[in-house]
Amino acid sequence: MSQFHELSIAVEKGKKNESRELTRALLDQGINPLVIVESGLVPGMAAVGEKFKNNEVFVPEMLIAARAMKECMILLEPLLAEAGIKPKYTAIIGTVAGDLHDIGKNLVSMMLKGANFGIVDLGTNVPPEKFVIAAREHQAQLVCLSALLTTTMPAMRTAVEVLRASDQGHLPILVGGAPISQEYCDEIGADGYSPDAASAVQAALKLVEK
Ligand code: B1M
């Protein structure tokens, strides 16, 4: 088994110490940190995401895999920054105004990070203008909106309207959350919908690579 494959498996299984040591060993061999991200960490997160989608693993397994990846990124991030290597895409993410649920949003965030997106997380209860300001400031390629309450679905619609009316109107918008559907996405004029954190990665890539 290659060391990259070993690292992918360690991340998938959420073995944070093993993941960190394998990352360190690859760095000691002079392997480019970006190659470690792309050939070790990303496939590990993709594998756990696929299993989550198929109900083979659940939220806790996703969280421990993300924690293992985070442990590796502590070693890799300073080296990537030093080399001027930035994630290919930047996404702004937040839970819409009035809504305090963030567990699903955080999972989406972790999966996108695992796919090498740079994430600007605005947290919960985010007013629409804040998405616009962050998208402008970070020159984002994608805005991700999460809502968990039927009562905050209108806030998602407002966020889409405010973004569309702003100078960031061209930006793709991905939406999700338990009460959200493809129909609602179409109705409010968002660009993509994803039912879970794993498929959010494919949906996000589809939107930014359009
Ligand atoms: Co709240 N809550 N809650 N709650 N809460 C729900 C959502 C609810 C269904 C419970 C119920 O009544 N059965 C209900 C909503 C009913 C409705 O609107 N139809 C509800 C309610 C009513 C409320 C309050 C109003 C309760 C009250 O105070 N009377 C209140 C509202 C507060 C507010 O937001 N203003 C409230 C508060 C809370 C807590 C603070 C206690 C806590 C949140 C803690 C936190 O998030 N930090 C909480 C919790 C934990 C829940 C439940 C139990 C779990 C939600 C969760 O985290 N699920 C929930 C009931 C349930 O779902 N069983 C409930 C796990 C998470 C991984 O799933 O968030 O769906 P989910 O995310 C998924 C997908 O939806 C998707 O991917 C994720 C992973 O696969 N996804 C996206 C999410 N965002 C996405 C974005 C994307 C793509 C995919 O692209 C951008």
Short mmCIF file of C-alpha atoms and ligand atoms in Angstrom, two decimals:
data_model
loop_
_atom_site.label_atom_id
_atom_site.label_comp_id
_atom_site.label_asym_id
_atom_site.label_seq_id
_atom_site.Cartn_x
_atom_site.Cartn_y
_atom_site.Cartn_z
CA MET A 1 0.00 0.00 0.00
CA SER A 2 1.43 3.43 -0.92
CA GLN A 3 1.95 5.95 1.87
CA PHE A 4 -0.69 8.20 0.26
CA HIS A 5 -3.19 5.37 0.39
CA GLU A 6 -2.26 4.67 4.01
CA LEU A 7 -2.87 8.35 4.80
CA SER A 8 -6.24 8.32 3.01
CA ILE A 9 -7.34 5.28 5.02
CA ALA A 10 -6.13 6.84 8.30
CA VAL A 11 -8.12 10.03 7.58
CA GLU A 12 -11.19 8.05 6.53
CA LYS A 13 -11.04 6.07 9.79
CA GLY A 14 -10.50 9.27 11.78
CA LYS A 15 -7.13 8.12 13.19
CA LYS A 16 -5.74 11.54 13.92
CA ASN A 17 -2.35 10.58 15.42
CA GLU A 18 -1.63 8.12 12.61
CA SER A 19 -2.75 10.69 10.01
CA ARG A 20 -0.47 13.33 11.49
CA GLU A 21 2.54 10.97 11.63
CA LEU A 22 2.01 9.79 8.04
CA THR A 23 1.79 13.42 6.93
CA ARG A 24 4.98 14.20 8.80
CA ALA A 25 6.74 11.20 7.22
CA LEU A 26 5.72 12.32 3.72
CA LEU A 27 6.94 15.86 4.44
CA ASP A 28 10.25 14.45 5.74
CA GLN A 29 10.67 12.72 2.38
CA GLY A 30 10.39 16.11 0.69
CA ILE A 31 6.92 15.52 -0.78
CA ASN A 32 5.15 18.71 -1.85
CA PRO A 33 2.46 19.60 0.75
CA LEU A 34 -0.12 20.18 -2.00
CA VAL A 35 0.46 16.64 -3.30
CA ILE A 36 -0.12 15.35 0.25
CA VAL A 37 -3.45 17.25 0.38
CA GLU A 38 -4.57 16.09 -3.04
CA SER A 39 -3.33 12.49 -2.97
CA GLY A 40 -3.79 11.70 0.74
CA LEU A 41 -6.30 13.90 2.53
CA VAL A 42 -8.84 14.65 -0.22
CA PRO A 43 -9.37 10.97 -1.18
CA GLY A 44 -9.77 10.10 2.54
CA MET A 45 -12.49 12.71 3.04
CA ALA A 46 -14.11 11.75 -0.27
CA ALA A 47 -14.26 8.10 0.85
CA VAL A 48 -15.93 8.92 4.18
CA GLY A 49 -18.30 11.30 2.35
CA GLU A 50 -19.34 8.55 -0.05
CA LYS A 51 -20.03 6.15 2.84
CA PHE A 52 -22.04 8.86 4.64
CA LYS A 53 -24.13 9.37 1.50
CA ASN A 54 -24.83 5.62 1.38
CA ASN A 55 -25.72 5.51 5.09
CA GLU A 56 -22.74 3.26 5.80
CA VAL A 57 -21.34 5.77 8.33
CA PHE A 58 -22.98 8.64 10.25
CA VAL A 59 -22.28 12.15 11.62
CA PRO A 60 -19.77 11.06 14.34
CA GLU A 61 -17.56 9.24 11.78
CA MET A 62 -17.63 12.31 9.54
CA LEU A 63 -16.63 14.51 12.45
CA ILE A 64 -13.69 12.33 13.50
CA ALA A 65 -12.47 12.07 9.89
CA ALA A 66 -12.60 15.87 9.63
CA ARG A 67 -10.71 16.12 12.92
CA ALA A 68 -7.97 13.84 11.54
CA MET A 69 -7.74 15.96 8.41
CA LYS A 70 -7.54 19.12 10.52
CA GLU A 71 -4.62 17.62 12.45
CA CYS A 72 -2.72 17.10 9.17
CA MET A 73 -3.61 20.57 7.96
CA ILE A 74 -1.95 22.07 11.07
CA LEU A 75 1.34 20.74 9.63
CA LEU A 76 0.56 21.54 6.00
CA GLU A 77 -1.12 24.95 6.10
CA PRO A 78 1.96 27.03 7.06
CA LEU A 79 3.97 25.31 4.30
CA LEU A 80 1.23 25.88 1.74
CA ALA A 81 0.99 29.54 2.76
CA GLU A 82 4.79 29.92 2.60
CA ALA A 83 4.79 28.54 -0.93
CA GLY A 84 1.95 30.90 -1.85
CA ILE A 85 -0.30 27.92 -2.59
CA LYS A 86 -3.93 28.79 -2.12
CA PRO A 87 -6.96 26.55 -2.45
CA LYS A 88 -8.28 26.62 -6.01
CA TYR A 89 -11.67 28.04 -5.02
CA THR A 90 -13.03 30.13 -2.17
CA ALA A 91 -16.54 29.59 -0.81
CA ILE A 92 -18.48 31.70 1.67
CA ILE A 93 -20.74 29.67 3.93
CA GLY A 94 -23.29 30.54 6.59
CA THR A 95 -26.63 29.69 8.16
CA VAL A 96 -29.22 32.28 7.15
CA ALA A 97 -30.65 35.03 9.37
CA GLY A 98 -32.74 33.89 12.32
CA ASP A 99 -31.34 30.35 12.24
CA LEU A 100 -28.87 29.07 14.85
CA HIS A 101 -28.38 25.50 13.59
CA ASP A 102 -24.83 24.86 12.49
CA ILE A 103 -23.99 21.16 12.71
CA GLY A 104 -24.99 20.43 9.09
CA LYS A 105 -23.35 23.62 7.83
CA ASN A 106 -20.13 22.68 9.64
CA LEU A 107 -20.17 19.26 8.00
CA VAL A 108 -20.62 20.83 4.57
CA SER A 109 -17.79 23.18 5.42
CA MET A 110 -15.50 20.31 6.41
CA MET A 111 -16.30 18.33 3.28
CA LEU A 112 -15.58 21.34 1.08
CA LYS A 113 -12.29 21.91 2.92
CA GLY A 114 -11.56 18.23 2.32
CA ALA A 115 -12.03 18.91 -1.40
CA ASN A 116 -9.47 21.73 -1.16
CA PHE A 117 -11.89 24.66 -1.07
CA GLY A 118 -10.89 27.70 0.97
CA ILE A 119 -13.80 28.33 3.33
CA VAL A 120 -14.92 31.59 4.89
CA ASP A 121 -17.43 30.54 7.54
CA LEU A 122 -19.71 33.38 8.63
CA GLY A 123 -21.37 31.25 11.30
CA THR A 124 -25.09 31.29 12.06
CA ASN A 125 -27.83 33.92 11.94
CA VAL A 126 -26.07 35.65 9.06
CA PRO A 127 -27.77 38.77 7.63
CA PRO A 128 -27.90 38.78 3.80
CA GLU A 129 -25.58 41.79 3.41
CA LYS A 130 -22.84 39.93 5.26
CA PHE A 131 -22.73 37.29 2.49
CA VAL A 132 -22.31 40.07 -0.08
CA ILE A 133 -19.52 41.80 1.87
CA ALA A 134 -17.64 38.53 2.49
CA ALA A 135 -17.97 37.41 -1.13
CA ARG A 136 -16.57 40.74 -2.31
CA GLU A 137 -13.78 40.85 0.27
CA HIS A 138 -12.60 37.28 -0.38
CA GLN A 139 -13.28 37.27 -4.12
CA ALA A 140 -15.29 34.09 -3.63
CA GLN A 141 -16.40 31.77 -6.43
CA LEU A 142 -19.34 30.32 -4.47
CA VAL A 143 -21.81 31.23 -1.73
CA CYS A 144 -23.29 28.39 0.39
CA LEU A 145 -26.50 28.97 2.36
CA SER A 146 -27.87 26.62 5.01
CA ALA A 147 -31.31 26.72 6.69
CA LEU A 148 -32.82 24.21 9.10
CA LEU A 149 -36.14 25.79 9.98
CA THR A 150 -39.21 26.20 7.81
CA THR A 151 -39.49 29.65 9.41
CA THR A 152 -36.04 30.67 8.11
CA MET A 153 -36.60 29.47 4.55
CA PRO A 154 -37.78 33.00 3.59
CA ALA A 155 -34.48 34.35 4.95
CA MET A 156 -32.71 32.10 2.46
CA ARG A 157 -34.85 33.56 -0.32
CA THR A 158 -33.95 37.08 0.87
CA ALA A 159 -30.24 36.22 0.96
CA VAL A 160 -30.45 35.03 -2.67
CA GLU A 161 -32.33 38.20 -3.66
CA VAL A 162 -29.85 40.50 -1.91
CA LEU A 163 -26.87 38.68 -3.46
CA ARG A 164 -28.44 38.81 -6.92
CA ALA A 165 -29.15 42.55 -6.59
CA SER A 166 -25.56 43.24 -5.49
CA ASP A 167 -22.32 43.54 -7.43
CA GLN A 168 -21.86 39.81 -6.60
CA GLY A 169 -25.02 38.90 -8.54
CA HIS A 170 -23.16 36.58 -10.90
CA LEU A 171 -21.90 34.30 -8.11
CA PRO A 172 -23.23 30.73 -7.98
CA ILE A 173 -25.29 29.99 -4.85
CA LEU A 174 -25.55 26.52 -3.33
CA VAL A 175 -28.36 25.86 -0.84
CA GLY A 176 -29.18 23.04 1.57
CA GLY A 177 -30.63 22.06 4.93
CA ALA A 178 -33.36 19.71 6.11
CA PRO A 179 -36.43 21.69 4.84
CA ILE A 180 -34.77 22.71 1.55
CA SER A 181 -35.47 20.87 -1.71
CA GLN A 182 -34.50 21.13 -5.36
CA GLU A 183 -37.93 22.68 -5.96
CA TYR A 184 -37.32 25.39 -3.38
CA CYS A 185 -33.85 26.01 -4.80
CA ASP A 186 -35.37 26.56 -8.24
CA GLU A 187 -38.18 28.70 -6.82
CA ILE A 188 -35.81 31.15 -5.09
CA GLY A 189 -33.38 31.27 -8.01
CA ALA A 190 -30.39 29.58 -6.36
CA ASP A 191 -28.03 27.65 -8.63
CA GLY A 192 -27.61 24.34 -6.84
CA TYR A 193 -29.12 22.20 -4.09
CA SER A 194 -27.60 19.35 -2.20
CA PRO A 195 -29.36 17.08 0.30
CA ASP A 196 -26.23 16.21 2.30
CA ALA A 197 -22.67 17.21 3.04
CA ALA A 198 -21.07 14.61 0.80
CA SER A 199 -23.02 15.48 -2.32
CA ALA A 200 -22.46 19.19 -1.54
CA VAL A 201 -18.88 18.68 -2.77
CA GLN A 202 -19.94 17.47 -6.22
CA ALA A 203 -22.63 20.16 -6.41
CA ALA A 204 -20.11 22.86 -5.44
CA LEU A 205 -17.51 21.66 -7.96
CA LYS A 206 -20.16 21.53 -10.69
CA LEU A 207 -21.07 25.16 -9.98
CA VAL A 208 -17.54 26.58 -9.81
CA GLU A 209 -16.25 24.61 -12.80
CA LYS A 210 -19.16 25.64 -15.03
CO1 B1M B 1 -33.58 22.72 16.35
N1 B1M B 1 -35.08 22.22 15.18
N2 B1M B 1 -34.59 24.27 16.97
N3 B1M B 1 -32.10 22.96 17.56
N4 B1M B 1 -33.00 21.02 15.90
C1 B1M B 1 -34.90 21.09 14.31
C2 B1M B 1 -34.31 21.48 12.97
C3 B1M B 1 -36.35 20.47 14.20
C4 B1M B 1 -36.63 19.65 12.94
C5 B1M B 1 -36.69 19.66 15.50
C6 B1M B 1 -38.11 19.15 15.51
O1 B1M B 1 -39.02 19.88 15.81
N5 B1M B 1 -38.30 17.90 15.18
C7 B1M B 1 -37.20 21.80 14.31
C8 B1M B 1 -37.51 22.47 12.98
C9 B1M B 1 -38.94 22.30 12.57
C10 B1M B 1 -39.20 23.00 11.31
O2 B1M B 1 -38.86 24.11 11.10
N6 B1M B 1 -39.81 22.27 10.41
C11 B1M B 1 -36.32 22.63 15.22
C12 B1M B 1 -36.78 23.72 16.00
C13 B1M B 1 -38.27 24.00 15.92
C14 B1M B 1 -35.94 24.51 16.78
C15 B1M B 1 -36.33 25.71 17.66
C16 B1M B 1 -37.32 26.68 17.04
C17 B1M B 1 -36.81 25.12 18.98
C18 B1M B 1 -37.36 26.15 19.96
O3 B1M B 1 -36.61 26.94 20.49
N7 B1M B 1 -38.66 26.10 20.11
C19 B1M B 1 -34.95 26.38 17.91
C20 B1M B 1 -34.63 27.43 16.85
C21 B1M B 1 -33.41 28.21 17.17
C22 B1M B 1 -32.99 29.02 15.97
O4 B1M B 1 -32.34 28.49 15.10
N8 B1M B 1 -33.39 30.28 15.95
C23 B1M B 1 -34.04 25.21 17.77
C24 B1M B 1 -32.82 25.12 18.42
C25 B1M B 1 -31.96 24.05 18.35
C26 B1M B 1 -30.69 23.93 19.18
C27 B1M B 1 -29.95 25.24 19.39
C28 B1M B 1 -31.09 23.35 20.52
C29 B1M B 1 -29.89 22.81 18.40
C30 B1M B 1 -28.91 23.38 17.36
C31 B1M B 1 -27.48 23.23 17.79
C32 B1M B 1 -26.55 23.57 16.68
O5 B1M B 1 -26.81 23.41 15.49
N9 B1M B 1 -25.40 24.05 17.09
C33 B1M B 1 -31.02 22.13 17.63
C34 B1M B 1 -30.90 20.83 17.05
C35 B1M B 1 -29.63 20.08 17.36
C36 B1M B 1 -31.90 20.29 16.21
C37 B1M B 1 -31.99 18.88 15.63
C38 B1M B 1 -32.31 17.94 16.79
C39 B1M B 1 -30.75 18.37 14.92
C40 B1M B 1 -30.26 19.26 13.79
C41 B1M B 1 -28.94 18.72 13.32
O6 B1M B 1 -27.89 19.23 13.66
N10 B1M B 1 -28.96 17.60 12.56
C42 B1M B 1 -33.18 19.02 14.59
C43 B1M B 1 -34.05 17.78 14.50
C44 B1M B 1 -33.44 16.73 13.62
O7 B1M B 1 -32.91 17.04 12.58
N11 B1M B 1 -33.59 15.53 14.03
C45 B1M B 1 -33.79 20.29 14.97
C46 B1M B 1 -27.75 16.89 12.12
C47 B1M B 1 -27.18 17.58 10.87
C48 B1M B 1 -25.96 16.82 10.39
O8 B1M B 1 -28.17 17.52 9.88
O9 B1M B 1 -28.47 20.00 9.90
O10 B1M B 1 -29.97 18.51 8.48
P1 B1M B 1 -28.66 18.81 9.07
O11 B1M B 1 -27.60 18.93 7.90
C49 B1M B 1 -27.49 17.98 6.84
C50 B1M B 1 -28.34 18.33 5.63
O12 B1M B 1 -29.49 19.08 5.93
C51 B1M B 1 -27.38 19.02 4.71
O13 B1M B 1 -26.13 18.41 5.01
C52 B1M B 1 -26.06 18.09 6.39
C53 B1M B 1 -25.25 16.84 6.56
O14 B1M B 1 -25.66 15.82 5.71
N12 B1M B 1 -27.15 20.46 4.75
C54 B1M B 1 -26.68 21.09 3.65
C55 B1M B 1 -27.28 21.36 5.74
N13 B1M B 1 -26.91 22.56 5.31
C56 B1M B 1 -26.52 22.44 4.03
C57 B1M B 1 -26.03 23.37 3.11
C58 B1M B 1 -25.70 22.92 1.83
C59 B1M B 1 -25.87 21.57 1.46
C60 B1M B 1 -26.35 20.66 2.36
O15 B1M B 1 -25.22 23.71 0.86
C61 B1M B 1 -24.89 25.04 1.16
#
